[in-house]
Amino acid sequence: MRADIVTARQGDGAAAHRLVERFTPFVAAIVRAHLPHGTSVDDQVQEAFLRMFAGLHSYVPLPGRPFSSWLARLTVNCCRDAHRAAAVRPRLTLGPAAQVALLSLVDGGPDEDAAGARELVAALLDALSPDDRAVLTLVDLRGFGTAEAARHLGISRIAVKVRTFRARRRLRAIAMEWRKDGRA
Amino acid sequence: MSVFDTRWRRLAARATPSEPAPVATPDGADLLARASARRQPVYALAWWAIPLAAAAIALAVGVLSSAPEPQVRPTFTLGGGRGLLEAWPNTSLIPQISMERP
């Protein structure tokens, strides 16, 4: 891989393609975690790779800083910019199934149906900041371990734990507020 | 983990699709070419901007150093608007220091 990085820097298209092939699933997982529900993952993956090639000359391989961490940070920043540009607002109304799911989440109750759960989870995640959304998507939805989530987000394992705890707390506050507003 | 956290994780597990939709692998060579084309204007700007900025600084330094020195000297005044030189002979304005031991 290191050889591919060096030759891609010099303009070798084949090496560039090998890098893209190798890292597409990795970058796609980060993009999926960060971007709001329903946005195009393919476009954002391409944008992340464009930035990777544009900034490849500034990448310096260091012992504690693997290429994947550098790429993860770059992709996260790319997603943040997209999020800002889209100025996503949380949806204002929930469907009947999602309302049942919200009641069940806040007050406890029987299991909600999968469609209602999906709608509520998407709405709650859209109401969070991109960082909170990313960590909860990876840890709670995708079931990543702390180490794997840390690698994907380009942060430490401790930071993942702290961020998860805080994100869940903020999510709880939003759900309670929605419940109080009478959204459910 | 709180009761809410447990309920949230259960909800999240029910909401997660089993397998995310696959993402098409982009053409790496094409992306590399587009990235270098995107970088080009920045470099072009930098090559023009550096001599331009240097010339602007040199001009500013030249203008400032050739400016005439101010002819008006600052004046110091005591209370009441009287000039210092005017007040100087009046010894009552000079603080008196006692040389006697207490």
Short mmCIF file of C-alpha atoms in Angstrom, two decimals:
data_model
loop_
_atom_site.label_atom_id
_atom_site.label_comp_id
_atom_site.label_asym_id
_atom_site.label_seq_id
_atom_site.Cartn_x
_atom_site.Cartn_y
_atom_site.Cartn_z
CA MET A 1 0.00 0.00 0.00
CA ARG A 2 2.83 2.39 0.83
CA ALA A 3 4.23 1.91 -2.65
CA ASP A 4 0.81 2.71 -4.12
CA ILE A 5 0.67 5.94 -2.12
CA VAL A 6 4.10 7.00 -3.38
CA THR A 7 3.37 6.18 -7.01
CA ALA A 8 -0.13 7.72 -6.90
CA ARG A 9 1.52 10.91 -5.68
CA GLN A 10 3.60 10.86 -8.85
CA GLY A 11 0.44 10.57 -10.96
CA ASP A 12 0.18 6.80 -11.50
CA GLY A 13 -3.47 6.05 -12.34
CA ALA A 14 -3.22 2.30 -11.69
CA ALA A 15 -1.86 2.86 -8.18
CA ALA A 16 -4.59 5.42 -7.55
CA HIS A 17 -7.23 2.90 -8.59
CA ARG A 18 -5.77 0.23 -6.30
CA LEU A 19 -5.98 2.66 -3.37
CA VAL A 20 -9.59 3.53 -4.20
CA GLU A 21 -10.53 -0.14 -4.55
CA ARG A 22 -8.96 -0.98 -1.23
CA PHE A 23 -10.48 1.88 0.77
CA THR A 24 -13.97 2.23 -0.77
CA PRO A 25 -15.76 0.05 1.86
CA PHE A 26 -13.92 1.89 4.66
CA VAL A 27 -14.78 5.35 3.35
CA ALA A 28 -18.39 4.29 2.56
CA ALA A 29 -18.91 3.11 6.16
CA ILE A 30 -17.76 6.50 7.49
CA VAL A 31 -19.91 8.40 5.01
CA ARG A 32 -22.99 6.29 5.84
CA ALA A 33 -22.47 6.98 9.54
CA HIS A 34 -22.12 10.73 9.11
CA LEU A 35 -24.54 11.72 6.43
CA PRO A 36 -28.24 12.30 7.10
CA HIS A 37 -30.74 9.65 6.11
CA GLY A 38 -31.42 9.54 2.38
CA THR A 39 -28.38 11.46 1.08
CA SER A 40 -26.24 10.03 -1.70
CA VAL A 41 -23.36 7.98 -0.33
CA ASP A 42 -21.70 7.50 -3.75
CA ASP A 43 -21.24 11.26 -4.34
CA GLN A 44 -19.72 11.76 -0.94
CA VAL A 45 -17.36 8.79 -1.32
CA GLN A 46 -16.11 10.30 -4.59
CA GLU A 47 -15.63 13.69 -2.95
CA ALA A 48 -13.64 12.10 -0.13
CA PHE A 49 -11.32 10.36 -2.62
CA LEU A 50 -10.90 13.59 -4.59
CA ARG A 51 -9.75 15.31 -1.43
CA MET A 52 -7.53 12.37 -0.62
CA PHE A 53 -5.68 12.68 -3.93
CA ALA A 54 -5.56 16.47 -3.69
CA GLY A 55 -3.96 16.24 -0.24
CA LEU A 56 -1.85 13.12 -0.77
CA HIS A 57 1.37 15.15 -1.03
CA SER A 58 0.79 16.43 2.52
CA TYR A 59 0.41 12.95 4.04
CA VAL A 60 3.45 11.98 6.09
CA PRO A 61 3.56 8.34 7.28
CA LEU A 62 4.28 8.26 11.02
CA PRO A 63 4.52 5.21 13.35
CA GLY A 64 1.39 6.04 15.35
CA ARG A 65 -0.55 7.51 12.45
CA PRO A 66 -1.61 4.96 9.86
CA PHE A 67 -2.92 6.00 6.46
CA SER A 68 -6.44 4.84 7.40
CA SER A 69 -6.59 7.31 10.32
CA TRP A 70 -5.52 10.16 8.05
CA LEU A 71 -8.12 9.14 5.47
CA ALA A 72 -10.80 8.75 8.17
CA ARG A 73 -10.19 12.29 9.44
CA LEU A 74 -10.30 13.66 5.91
CA THR A 75 -13.58 11.82 5.17
CA VAL A 76 -15.16 13.01 8.42
CA ASN A 77 -14.28 16.63 7.55
CA CYS A 78 -15.68 16.12 4.07
CA CYS A 79 -18.97 14.84 5.53
CA ARG A 80 -19.12 17.78 7.94
CA ASP A 81 -18.83 20.20 5.03
CA ALA A 82 -21.60 18.38 3.17
CA HIS A 83 -23.77 18.45 6.26
CA ARG A 84 -23.23 22.18 6.65
CA ALA A 85 -23.95 22.82 2.98
CA ALA A 86 -27.16 20.80 3.10
CA ALA A 87 -28.27 22.57 6.32
CA VAL A 88 -30.35 19.57 7.30
CA ARG A 89 -33.23 20.32 9.61
CA PRO A 90 -34.82 17.62 11.74
CA ARG A 91 -38.15 16.50 10.42
CA LEU A 92 -41.06 18.09 12.22
CA THR A 93 -43.66 15.36 12.19
CA LEU A 94 -43.51 11.64 12.83
CA GLY A 95 -45.73 9.03 11.24
CA PRO A 96 -48.11 6.97 13.42
CA ALA A 97 -45.74 3.98 13.64
CA ALA A 98 -42.81 6.22 14.64
CA GLN A 99 -44.98 7.90 17.27
CA VAL A 100 -45.68 4.50 18.83
CA ALA A 101 -41.95 3.79 18.75
CA LEU A 102 -41.25 7.10 20.50
CA LEU A 103 -43.72 6.29 23.27
CA SER A 104 -42.13 2.91 23.66
CA LEU A 105 -38.63 4.46 23.79
CA VAL A 106 -39.47 7.09 26.41
CA ASP A 107 -42.09 5.38 28.56
CA GLY A 108 -41.34 1.73 27.87
CA GLY A 109 -43.79 -0.64 26.31
CA PRO A 110 -44.21 -3.37 23.74
CA ASP A 111 -41.82 -3.72 20.82
CA GLU A 112 -42.54 -1.33 17.99
CA ASP A 113 -42.63 -2.50 14.36
CA ALA A 114 -39.46 -2.27 12.30
CA ALA A 115 -40.75 0.47 9.96
CA GLY A 116 -41.67 2.71 12.90
CA ALA A 117 -38.32 2.01 14.54
CA ARG A 118 -36.45 2.91 11.35
CA GLU A 119 -38.37 6.17 10.92
CA LEU A 120 -37.84 7.22 14.54
CA VAL A 121 -34.15 6.32 14.56
CA ALA A 122 -33.57 8.27 11.33
CA ALA A 123 -35.44 11.31 12.72
CA LEU A 124 -33.56 11.23 16.03
CA LEU A 125 -30.17 10.85 14.35
CA ASP A 126 -30.96 13.72 11.97
CA ALA A 127 -31.64 15.91 15.01
CA LEU A 128 -28.14 15.25 16.39
CA SER A 129 -24.86 16.90 15.39
CA PRO A 130 -22.80 15.06 12.74
CA ASP A 131 -20.27 13.88 15.35
CA ASP A 132 -22.93 12.49 17.70
CA ARG A 133 -24.75 10.94 14.81
CA ALA A 134 -21.60 9.25 13.52
CA VAL A 135 -20.60 7.65 16.79
CA LEU A 136 -24.12 6.34 17.54
CA THR A 137 -24.50 5.02 14.00
CA LEU A 138 -21.26 3.07 14.23
CA VAL A 139 -21.59 1.84 17.80
CA ASP A 140 -25.34 1.32 18.27
CA LEU A 141 -26.61 0.72 14.76
CA ARG A 142 -23.68 -0.98 13.04
CA GLY A 143 -22.51 -2.73 16.22
CA PHE A 144 -18.85 -1.66 15.91
CA GLY A 145 -16.56 -2.20 18.89
CA THR A 146 -14.83 0.78 20.46
CA ALA A 147 -11.53 0.09 18.69
CA GLU A 148 -13.11 -0.26 15.28
CA ALA A 149 -15.24 2.87 15.73
CA ALA A 150 -12.13 4.77 16.83
CA ARG A 151 -10.31 3.70 13.66
CA HIS A 152 -13.24 4.79 11.50
CA LEU A 153 -13.61 8.15 13.19
CA GLY A 154 -9.87 8.86 13.46
CA ILE A 155 -10.10 9.42 17.24
CA SER A 156 -8.98 7.52 20.36
CA ARG A 157 -10.96 4.71 22.04
CA ILE A 158 -11.50 6.86 25.12
CA ALA A 159 -12.89 9.64 22.92
CA VAL A 160 -15.32 7.13 21.37
CA LYS A 161 -16.57 6.08 24.82
CA VAL A 162 -17.00 9.68 26.01
CA ARG A 163 -18.66 10.76 22.77
CA THR A 164 -21.06 7.77 22.84
CA PHE A 165 -22.09 8.52 26.41
CA ARG A 166 -22.72 12.20 25.66
CA ALA A 167 -24.49 11.50 22.38
CA ARG A 168 -26.90 9.08 24.09
CA ARG A 169 -27.61 11.69 26.74
CA ARG A 170 -28.42 14.30 24.09
CA LEU A 171 -30.55 11.78 22.21
CA ARG A 172 -32.50 11.10 25.40
CA ALA A 173 -33.10 14.84 25.89
CA ILE A 174 -34.42 15.17 22.32
CA ALA A 175 -36.72 12.14 22.70
CA MET A 176 -38.09 13.49 26.01
CA GLU A 177 -38.67 16.89 24.43
CA TRP A 178 -40.53 15.36 21.50
CA ARG A 179 -42.62 13.30 23.90
CA LYS A 180 -43.44 16.45 25.90
CA ASP A 181 -44.22 18.45 22.74
CA GLY A 182 -46.88 15.94 21.94
CA ARG A 183 -45.13 14.67 18.87
CA ALA A 184 -46.17 11.23 20.12
CA MET B 1 -26.18 1.70 31.13
CA SER B 2 -29.50 3.42 31.89
CA VAL B 3 -32.95 2.04 31.09
CA PHE B 4 -33.27 4.57 28.28
CA ASP B 5 -29.94 3.47 26.80
CA THR B 6 -31.09 -0.15 26.82
CA ARG B 7 -34.36 0.75 25.09
CA TRP B 8 -32.47 2.90 22.58
CA ARG B 9 -30.08 0.09 21.70
CA ARG B 10 -33.01 -2.31 21.24
CA LEU B 11 -34.71 0.25 18.99
CA ALA B 12 -31.49 0.78 17.02
CA ALA B 13 -31.07 -2.97 16.56
CA ARG B 14 -34.59 -3.24 15.14
CA ALA B 15 -34.01 -0.26 12.83
CA THR B 16 -30.72 -1.42 11.33
CA PRO B 17 -30.96 -2.88 7.86
CA SER B 18 -29.21 -6.25 7.71
CA GLU B 19 -26.79 -5.23 4.94
CA PRO B 20 -26.22 -1.69 3.68
CA ALA B 21 -26.59 -1.07 -0.05
CA PRO B 22 -23.28 -1.60 -1.87
CA VAL B 23 -21.33 1.43 -3.03
CA ALA B 24 -19.86 1.47 -6.53
CA THR B 25 -16.07 1.69 -6.56
CA PRO B 26 -15.14 4.95 -8.31
CA ASP B 27 -12.48 5.11 -11.02
CA GLY B 28 -9.27 5.92 -9.16
CA ALA B 29 -7.32 7.16 -12.20
CA ASP B 30 -10.11 9.56 -13.13
CA LEU B 31 -10.33 10.86 -9.56
CA LEU B 32 -6.57 11.39 -9.46
CA ALA B 33 -6.72 13.42 -12.69
CA ARG B 34 -9.65 15.48 -11.41
CA ALA B 35 -7.91 16.10 -8.09
CA SER B 36 -4.75 17.42 -9.79
CA ALA B 37 -6.89 19.63 -12.05
CA ARG B 38 -8.63 20.97 -8.97
CA ARG B 39 -5.27 21.74 -7.34
CA GLN B 40 -3.94 23.59 -10.40
CA PRO B 41 -5.69 26.96 -9.87
CA VAL B 42 -4.42 27.09 -6.29
CA TYR B 43 -0.83 26.65 -7.43
CA ALA B 44 -1.28 29.21 -10.22
CA LEU B 45 -2.66 31.69 -7.74
CA ALA B 46 0.22 31.02 -5.34
CA TRP B 47 2.85 31.69 -8.02
CA TRP B 48 1.27 35.04 -8.81
CA ALA B 49 0.35 35.93 -5.25
CA ILE B 50 3.84 35.60 -3.73
CA PRO B 51 5.67 38.20 -5.95
CA LEU B 52 2.61 40.44 -5.83
CA ALA B 53 2.54 40.41 -2.04
CA ALA B 54 6.33 41.03 -1.90
CA ALA B 55 5.99 44.04 -4.24
CA ALA B 56 3.14 45.44 -2.16
CA ILE B 57 5.17 45.15 1.05
CA ALA B 58 8.22 46.81 -0.58
CA LEU B 59 6.05 49.67 -1.82
CA ALA B 60 4.47 50.18 1.58
CA VAL B 61 7.90 50.24 3.29
CA GLY B 62 9.21 52.73 0.72
CA VAL B 63 6.28 55.07 1.16
CA LEU B 64 6.49 54.96 4.93
CA SER B 65 10.26 55.54 5.10
CA SER B 66 10.15 58.53 2.70
CA ALA B 67 7.44 60.34 4.69
CA PRO B 68 8.69 63.59 6.36
CA GLU B 69 9.14 63.62 10.10
CA PRO B 70 6.43 65.47 12.01
CA GLN B 71 7.39 69.12 12.69
CA VAL B 72 5.11 69.63 15.65
CA ARG B 73 6.79 68.61 18.89
CA PRO B 74 4.69 67.30 21.67
CA THR B 75 3.94 69.70 24.51
CA PHE B 76 3.43 68.78 28.11
CA THR B 77 1.00 70.67 30.24
CA LEU B 78 0.30 70.86 33.91
CA GLY B 79 -3.15 71.48 35.35
CA GLY B 80 -4.82 74.69 34.22
CA GLY B 81 -3.30 74.52 30.78
CA ARG B 82 0.02 76.14 31.63
CA GLY B 83 3.05 74.79 29.76
CA LEU B 84 5.78 72.95 31.65
CA LEU B 85 8.49 75.48 30.77
CA GLU B 86 6.25 78.28 31.86
CA ALA B 87 5.60 76.59 35.20
CA TRP B 88 9.20 75.51 35.84
CA PRO B 89 10.50 78.66 37.61
CA ASN B 90 7.67 78.40 40.08
CA THR B 91 9.38 76.31 42.76
CA SER B 92 6.19 75.79 44.65
CA LEU B 93 5.22 73.28 41.96
CA ILE B 94 8.39 71.20 42.50
CA PRO B 95 7.89 68.54 45.21
CA GLN B 96 9.94 69.26 48.30
CA ILE B 97 11.93 66.40 49.79
CA SER B 98 12.83 66.60 53.47
CA MET B 99 16.38 65.50 54.33
CA GLU B 100 15.77 65.44 58.07
CA ARG B 101 15.71 62.11 59.88
CA PRO B 102 12.38 61.35 61.53
#
